[in-house]
mmCIF file with all atom_site columns, C-alpha atoms in Angstrom:
data_model
loop_
_atom_site.group_PDB
_atom_site.id
_atom_site.type_symbol
_atom_site.label_atom_id
_atom_site.label_alt_id
_atom_site.label_comp_id
_atom_site.label_asym_id
_atom_site.label_entity_id
_atom_site.label_seq_id
_atom_site.pdbx_PDB_ins_code
_atom_site.Cartn_x
_atom_site.Cartn_y
_atom_site.Cartn_z
_atom_site.occupancy
_atom_site.B_iso_or_equiv
_atom_site.pdbx_formal_charge
_atom_site.auth_seq_id
_atom_site.auth_comp_id
_atom_site.auth_asym_id
_atom_site.auth_atom_id
_atom_site.pdbx_PDB_model_num
ATOM 1   C CA . UNK D 1 1   ? 1.399   -22.629 -17.802 1.00 54.00 ? 1   UNK D CA 1
ATOM 2   C CA . UNK D 1 2   ? -1.224  -23.280 -15.129 1.00 54.00 ? 2   UNK D CA 1
ATOM 3   C CA . UNK D 1 3   ? -1.174  -21.030 -12.054 1.00 67.00 ? 3   UNK D CA 1
ATOM 4   C CA . UNK D 1 4   ? -2.916  -21.874 -8.823  1.00 68.00 ? 4   UNK D CA 1
ATOM 5   C CA . UNK D 1 5   ? -5.869  -20.223 -7.155  1.00 72.00 ? 5   UNK D CA 1
ATOM 6   C CA . UNK D 1 6   ? -5.778  -17.611 -4.429  1.00 80.00 ? 6   UNK D CA 1
ATOM 7   C CA . UNK D 1 7   ? -8.230  -15.742 -2.267  1.00 78.00 ? 7   UNK D CA 1
ATOM 8   C CA . UNK D 1 8   ? -9.447  -12.640 -4.091  1.00 80.00 ? 8   UNK D CA 1
ATOM 9   C CA . UNK D 1 9   ? -8.428  -9.730  -1.897  1.00 76.00 ? 9   UNK D CA 1
ATOM 10  C CA . UNK D 1 10  ? -10.112 -6.345  -2.225  1.00 73.00 ? 10  UNK D CA 1
ATOM 11  C CA . UNK D 1 11  ? -8.199  -3.670  -4.086  1.00 66.00 ? 11  UNK D CA 1
ATOM 12  C CA . UNK D 1 12  ? -9.153  -0.827  -1.725  1.00 65.00 ? 12  UNK D CA 1
ATOM 13  C CA . UNK D 1 13  ? -5.854  -1.213  0.191   1.00 56.00 ? 13  UNK D CA 1
ATOM 14  C CA . UNK D 1 14  ? -7.648  -3.081  2.972   1.00 69.00 ? 14  UNK D CA 1
ATOM 15  C CA . UNK D 1 15  ? -6.834  -6.449  1.347   1.00 70.00 ? 15  UNK D CA 1
ATOM 16  C CA . UNK D 1 16  ? -9.923  -8.014  2.857   1.00 79.00 ? 16  UNK D CA 1
ATOM 17  C CA . UNK D 1 17  ? -11.745 -11.104 1.615   1.00 84.00 ? 17  UNK D CA 1
ATOM 18  C CA . UNK D 1 18  ? -15.207 -10.877 0.078   1.00 82.00 ? 18  UNK D CA 1
ATOM 19  C CA . UNK D 1 19  ? -18.064 -13.234 -0.672  1.00 86.00 ? 19  UNK D CA 1
ATOM 20  C CA . UNK D 1 20  ? -19.659 -14.119 -3.989  1.00 85.00 ? 20  UNK D CA 1
ATOM 21  C CA . UNK D 1 21  ? -23.420 -14.131 -4.578  1.00 90.00 ? 21  UNK D CA 1
ATOM 22  C CA . UNK D 1 22  ? -23.635 -17.674 -3.149  1.00 93.00 ? 22  UNK D CA 1
ATOM 23  C CA . UNK D 1 23  ? -21.901 -16.733 0.115   1.00 91.00 ? 23  UNK D CA 1
ATOM 24  C CA . UNK D 1 24  ? -18.592 -18.413 -0.776  1.00 91.00 ? 24  UNK D CA 1
ATOM 25  C CA . UNK D 1 25  ? -15.244 -16.682 -0.435  1.00 89.00 ? 25  UNK D CA 1
ATOM 26  C CA . UNK D 1 26  ? -14.186 -15.123 -3.757  1.00 87.00 ? 26  UNK D CA 1
ATOM 27  C CA . UNK D 1 27  ? -11.086 -16.588 -5.378  1.00 87.00 ? 27  UNK D CA 1
ATOM 28  C CA . UNK D 1 28  ? -8.918  -15.663 -8.334  1.00 84.00 ? 28  UNK D CA 1
ATOM 29  C CA . UNK D 1 29  ? -6.582  -17.597 -10.607 1.00 88.00 ? 29  UNK D CA 1
ATOM 30  C CA . UNK D 1 30  ? -4.028  -17.143 -13.331 1.00 88.00 ? 30  UNK D CA 1
ATOM 31  C CA . UNK D 1 31  ? -1.882  -14.078 -13.794 1.00 89.00 ? 31  UNK D CA 1
ATOM 32  C CA . UNK D 1 32  ? -4.008  -12.054 -11.363 1.00 87.00 ? 32  UNK D CA 1
ATOM 33  C CA . UNK D 1 33  ? -3.331  -14.573 -8.582  1.00 89.00 ? 33  UNK D CA 1
ATOM 34  C CA . UNK D 1 34  ? 0.415   -14.416 -9.287  1.00 91.00 ? 34  UNK D CA 1
ATOM 35  C CA . UNK D 1 35  ? 0.309   -10.604 -9.215  1.00 89.00 ? 35  UNK D CA 1
ATOM 36  C CA . UNK D 1 36  ? -1.561  -10.688 -5.919  1.00 88.00 ? 36  UNK D CA 1
ATOM 37  C CA . UNK D 1 37  ? 1.035   -13.101 -4.467  1.00 90.00 ? 37  UNK D CA 1
ATOM 38  C CA . UNK D 1 38  ? 3.829   -10.760 -5.622  1.00 91.00 ? 38  UNK D CA 1
ATOM 39  C CA . UNK D 1 39  ? 2.108   -7.785  -3.970  1.00 88.00 ? 39  UNK D CA 1
ATOM 40  C CA . UNK D 1 40  ? 1.794   -9.815  -0.764  1.00 89.00 ? 40  UNK D CA 1
ATOM 41  C CA . UNK D 1 41  ? 5.496   -10.699 -0.916  1.00 91.00 ? 41  UNK D CA 1
ATOM 42  C CA . UNK D 1 42  ? 6.405   -7.011  -1.251  1.00 90.00 ? 42  UNK D CA 1
ATOM 43  C CA . UNK D 1 43  ? 4.104   -6.022  1.625   1.00 88.00 ? 43  UNK D CA 1
ATOM 44  C CA . UNK D 1 44  ? 5.353   -8.787  3.953   1.00 87.00 ? 44  UNK D CA 1
ATOM 45  C CA . UNK D 1 45  ? 7.602   -7.595  6.781   1.00 87.00 ? 45  UNK D CA 1
ATOM 46  C CA . UNK D 1 46  ? 10.444  -9.876  7.876   1.00 86.00 ? 46  UNK D CA 1
ATOM 47  C CA . UNK D 1 47  ? 9.423   -11.930 10.945  1.00 82.00 ? 47  UNK D CA 1
ATOM 48  C CA . UNK D 1 48  ? 5.688   -11.570 10.128  1.00 84.00 ? 48  UNK D CA 1
ATOM 49  C CA . UNK D 1 49  ? 5.327   -14.970 8.446   1.00 80.00 ? 49  UNK D CA 1
ATOM 50  C CA . UNK D 1 50  ? 4.963   -17.250 11.451  1.00 84.00 ? 50  UNK D CA 1
ATOM 51  C CA . UNK D 1 51  ? 6.173   -20.444 9.770   1.00 90.00 ? 51  UNK D CA 1
ATOM 52  C CA . UNK D 1 52  ? 8.875   -18.739 7.664   1.00 84.00 ? 52  UNK D CA 1
ATOM 53  C CA . UNK D 1 53  ? 10.106  -15.623 9.506   1.00 82.00 ? 53  UNK D CA 1
ATOM 54  C CA . UNK D 1 54  ? 13.057  -15.150 7.115   1.00 84.00 ? 54  UNK D CA 1
ATOM 55  C CA . UNK D 1 55  ? 10.652  -14.327 4.262   1.00 86.00 ? 55  UNK D CA 1
ATOM 56  C CA . UNK D 1 56  ? 9.700   -10.747 3.718   1.00 85.00 ? 56  UNK D CA 1
ATOM 57  C CA . UNK D 1 57  ? 11.288  -7.343  3.300   1.00 85.00 ? 57  UNK D CA 1
ATOM 58  C CA . UNK D 1 58  ? 13.172  -5.958  6.319   1.00 81.00 ? 58  UNK D CA 1
ATOM 59  C CA . UNK D 1 59  ? 11.184  -2.716  6.299   1.00 74.00 ? 59  UNK D CA 1
ATOM 60  C CA . UNK D 1 60  ? 12.201  -1.845  9.870   1.00 73.00 ? 60  UNK D CA 1
ATOM 61  C CA . UNK D 1 61  ? 15.865  -1.957  8.857   1.00 70.00 ? 61  UNK D CA 1
ATOM 62  C CA . UNK D 1 62  ? 15.478  -0.366  5.422   1.00 62.00 ? 62  UNK D CA 1
ATOM 63  C CA . UNK D 1 63  ? 13.197  2.636   5.644   1.00 60.00 ? 63  UNK D CA 1
ATOM 64  C CA . UNK D 1 64  ? 11.194  3.113   8.816   1.00 62.00 ? 64  UNK D CA 1
ATOM 65  C CA . UNK D 1 65  ? 12.458  6.258   10.510  1.00 64.00 ? 65  UNK D CA 1
ATOM 66  C CA . UNK D 1 66  ? 15.125  6.784   7.864   1.00 66.00 ? 66  UNK D CA 1
ATOM 67  C CA . UNK D 1 67  ? 15.394  8.875   4.718   1.00 71.00 ? 67  UNK D CA 1
ATOM 68  C CA . UNK D 1 68  ? 13.756  7.053   1.805   1.00 71.00 ? 68  UNK D CA 1
ATOM 69  C CA . UNK D 1 69  ? 16.334  5.099   -0.241  1.00 77.00 ? 69  UNK D CA 1
ATOM 70  C CA . UNK D 1 70  ? 14.570  4.213   -3.521  1.00 81.00 ? 70  UNK D CA 1
ATOM 71  C CA . UNK D 1 71  ? 17.458  2.147   -4.914  1.00 84.00 ? 71  UNK D CA 1
ATOM 72  C CA . UNK D 1 72  ? 17.533  -0.133  -1.848  1.00 84.00 ? 72  UNK D CA 1
ATOM 73  C CA . UNK D 1 73  ? 13.749  -0.454  -1.781  1.00 86.00 ? 73  UNK D CA 1
ATOM 74  C CA . UNK D 1 74  ? 13.610  -1.162  -5.513  1.00 91.00 ? 74  UNK D CA 1
ATOM 75  C CA . UNK D 1 75  ? 16.137  -3.980  -5.129  1.00 91.00 ? 75  UNK D CA 1
ATOM 76  C CA . UNK D 1 76  ? 14.348  -5.553  -2.143  1.00 91.00 ? 76  UNK D CA 1
ATOM 77  C CA . UNK D 1 77  ? 10.886  -5.245  -3.708  1.00 92.00 ? 77  UNK D CA 1
ATOM 78  C CA . UNK D 1 78  ? 12.175  -6.767  -6.951  1.00 95.00 ? 78  UNK D CA 1
ATOM 79  C CA . UNK D 1 79  ? 13.694  -9.713  -5.050  1.00 94.00 ? 79  UNK D CA 1
ATOM 80  C CA . UNK D 1 80  ? 10.455  -10.226 -3.131  1.00 94.00 ? 80  UNK D CA 1
ATOM 81  C CA . UNK D 1 81  ? 8.375   -10.212 -6.342  1.00 94.00 ? 81  UNK D CA 1
ATOM 82  C CA . UNK D 1 82  ? 10.760  -12.585 -8.104  1.00 95.00 ? 82  UNK D CA 1
ATOM 83  C CA . UNK D 1 83  ? 10.531  -15.059 -5.212  1.00 93.00 ? 83  UNK D CA 1
ATOM 84  C CA . UNK D 1 84  ? 6.903   -15.802 -6.157  1.00 93.00 ? 84  UNK D CA 1
ATOM 85  C CA . UNK D 1 85  ? 6.173   -18.979 -8.123  1.00 92.00 ? 85  UNK D CA 1
ATOM 86  C CA . UNK D 1 86  ? 5.376   -18.150 -11.741 1.00 93.00 ? 86  UNK D CA 1
ATOM 87  C CA . UNK D 1 87  ? 7.388   -14.901 -11.883 1.00 95.00 ? 87  UNK D CA 1
ATOM 88  C CA . UNK D 1 88  ? 10.345  -14.967 -14.272 1.00 96.00 ? 88  UNK D CA 1
ATOM 89  C CA . UNK D 1 89  ? 11.448  -11.393 -13.568 1.00 97.00 ? 89  UNK D CA 1
ATOM 90  C CA . UNK D 1 90  ? 10.142  -8.110  -12.242 1.00 96.00 ? 90  UNK D CA 1
ATOM 91  C CA . UNK D 1 91  ? 10.846  -4.399  -12.456 1.00 95.00 ? 91  UNK D CA 1
ATOM 92  C CA . UNK D 1 92  ? 9.960   -1.875  -9.784  1.00 94.00 ? 92  UNK D CA 1
ATOM 93  C CA . UNK D 1 93  ? 9.451   1.775   -10.714 1.00 88.00 ? 93  UNK D CA 1
ATOM 94  C CA . UNK D 1 94  ? 8.194   5.032   -9.274  1.00 83.00 ? 94  UNK D CA 1
ATOM 95  C CA . UNK D 1 95  ? 8.550   4.499   -5.529  1.00 86.00 ? 95  UNK D CA 1
ATOM 96  C CA . UNK D 1 96  ? 6.706   7.342   -3.803  1.00 85.00 ? 96  UNK D CA 1
ATOM 97  C CA . UNK D 1 97  ? 5.469   8.124   -0.324  1.00 80.00 ? 97  UNK D CA 1
ATOM 98  C CA . UNK D 1 98  ? 1.876   9.325   0.097   1.00 81.00 ? 98  UNK D CA 1
ATOM 99  C CA . UNK D 1 99  ? 0.633   11.805  2.696   1.00 79.00 ? 99  UNK D CA 1
ATOM 100 C CA . UNK D 1 100 ? -0.145  8.942   5.127   1.00 77.00 ? 100 UNK D CA 1
ATOM 101 C CA . UNK D 1 101 ? 3.523   7.861   4.782   1.00 74.00 ? 101 UNK D CA 1
ATOM 102 C CA . UNK D 1 102 ? 2.669   4.662   2.905   1.00 79.00 ? 102 UNK D CA 1
ATOM 103 C CA . UNK D 1 103 ? 5.014   3.628   0.118   1.00 82.00 ? 103 UNK D CA 1
ATOM 104 C CA . UNK D 1 104 ? 3.537   3.193   -3.344  1.00 86.00 ? 104 UNK D CA 1
ATOM 105 C CA . UNK D 1 105 ? 5.445   1.502   -6.133  1.00 89.00 ? 105 UNK D CA 1
ATOM 106 C CA . UNK D 1 106 ? 4.650   0.378   -9.640  1.00 92.00 ? 106 UNK D CA 1
ATOM 107 C CA . UNK D 1 107 ? 5.651   -3.218  -10.353 1.00 95.00 ? 107 UNK D CA 1
ATOM 108 C CA . UNK D 1 108 ? 5.798   -4.935  -13.718 1.00 96.00 ? 108 UNK D CA 1
ATOM 109 C CA . UNK D 1 109 ? 5.876   -8.722  -13.598 1.00 95.00 ? 109 UNK D CA 1
ATOM 110 C CA . UNK D 1 110 ? 7.064   -10.954 -16.404 1.00 96.00 ? 110 UNK D CA 1
ATOM 111 C CA . UNK D 1 111 ? 5.548   -14.392 -15.890 1.00 95.00 ? 111 UNK D CA 1
ATOM 112 C CA . UNK D 1 112 ? 7.080   -17.696 -16.921 1.00 93.00 ? 112 UNK D CA 1
ATOM 113 C CA . UNK D 1 113 ? 4.454   -18.168 -19.644 1.00 91.00 ? 113 UNK D CA 1
ATOM 114 C CA . UNK D 1 114 ? 5.321   -14.805 -21.247 1.00 92.00 ? 114 UNK D CA 1
ATOM 115 C CA . UNK D 1 115 ? 2.452   -12.772 -19.801 1.00 93.00 ? 115 UNK D CA 1
ATOM 116 C CA . UNK D 1 116 ? 3.148   -9.310  -18.409 1.00 94.00 ? 116 UNK D CA 1
ATOM 117 C CA . UNK D 1 117 ? 1.260   -7.872  -15.464 1.00 92.00 ? 117 UNK D CA 1
ATOM 118 C CA . UNK D 1 118 ? 1.390   -4.267  -14.193 1.00 89.00 ? 118 UNK D CA 1
ATOM 119 C CA . UNK D 1 119 ? 0.296   -3.381  -10.687 1.00 85.00 ? 119 UNK D CA 1
ATOM 120 C CA . UNK D 1 120 ? 0.616   -0.659  -8.086  1.00 83.00 ? 120 UNK D CA 1
ATOM 121 C CA . UNK D 1 121 ? 1.534   -1.875  -4.612  1.00 85.00 ? 121 UNK D CA 1
ATOM 122 C CA . UNK D 1 122 ? 0.956   0.092   -1.410  1.00 81.00 ? 122 UNK D CA 1
ATOM 123 C CA . UNK D 1 123 ? 3.266   -0.885  1.425   1.00 76.00 ? 123 UNK D CA 1
#
């Protein structure tokens, strides 16, 4: 299966773009691009996507200011990851909160072509 291209975002939790040696914006493709799209879907807050405000995870409703509910988060993160083109199914494990109060989860993606991708997502 052929997956599209995406901007290559830095992995230092800043998710910033970078340039290649020729001054062009770095891109990625294949399973890595799908994994990056899934991470973006998990990180997206409802109402933040200007042209599709229904997309995203309702973080303000689910966990901000409330006691962490891993089962609810796991279900919402899994749904967000599975909404990405190329993802057949996903599992979400080990949801933790770091000392800066960011959520960190481990996601395993099963792609339509049979590939498996593991990633850690910081929300």
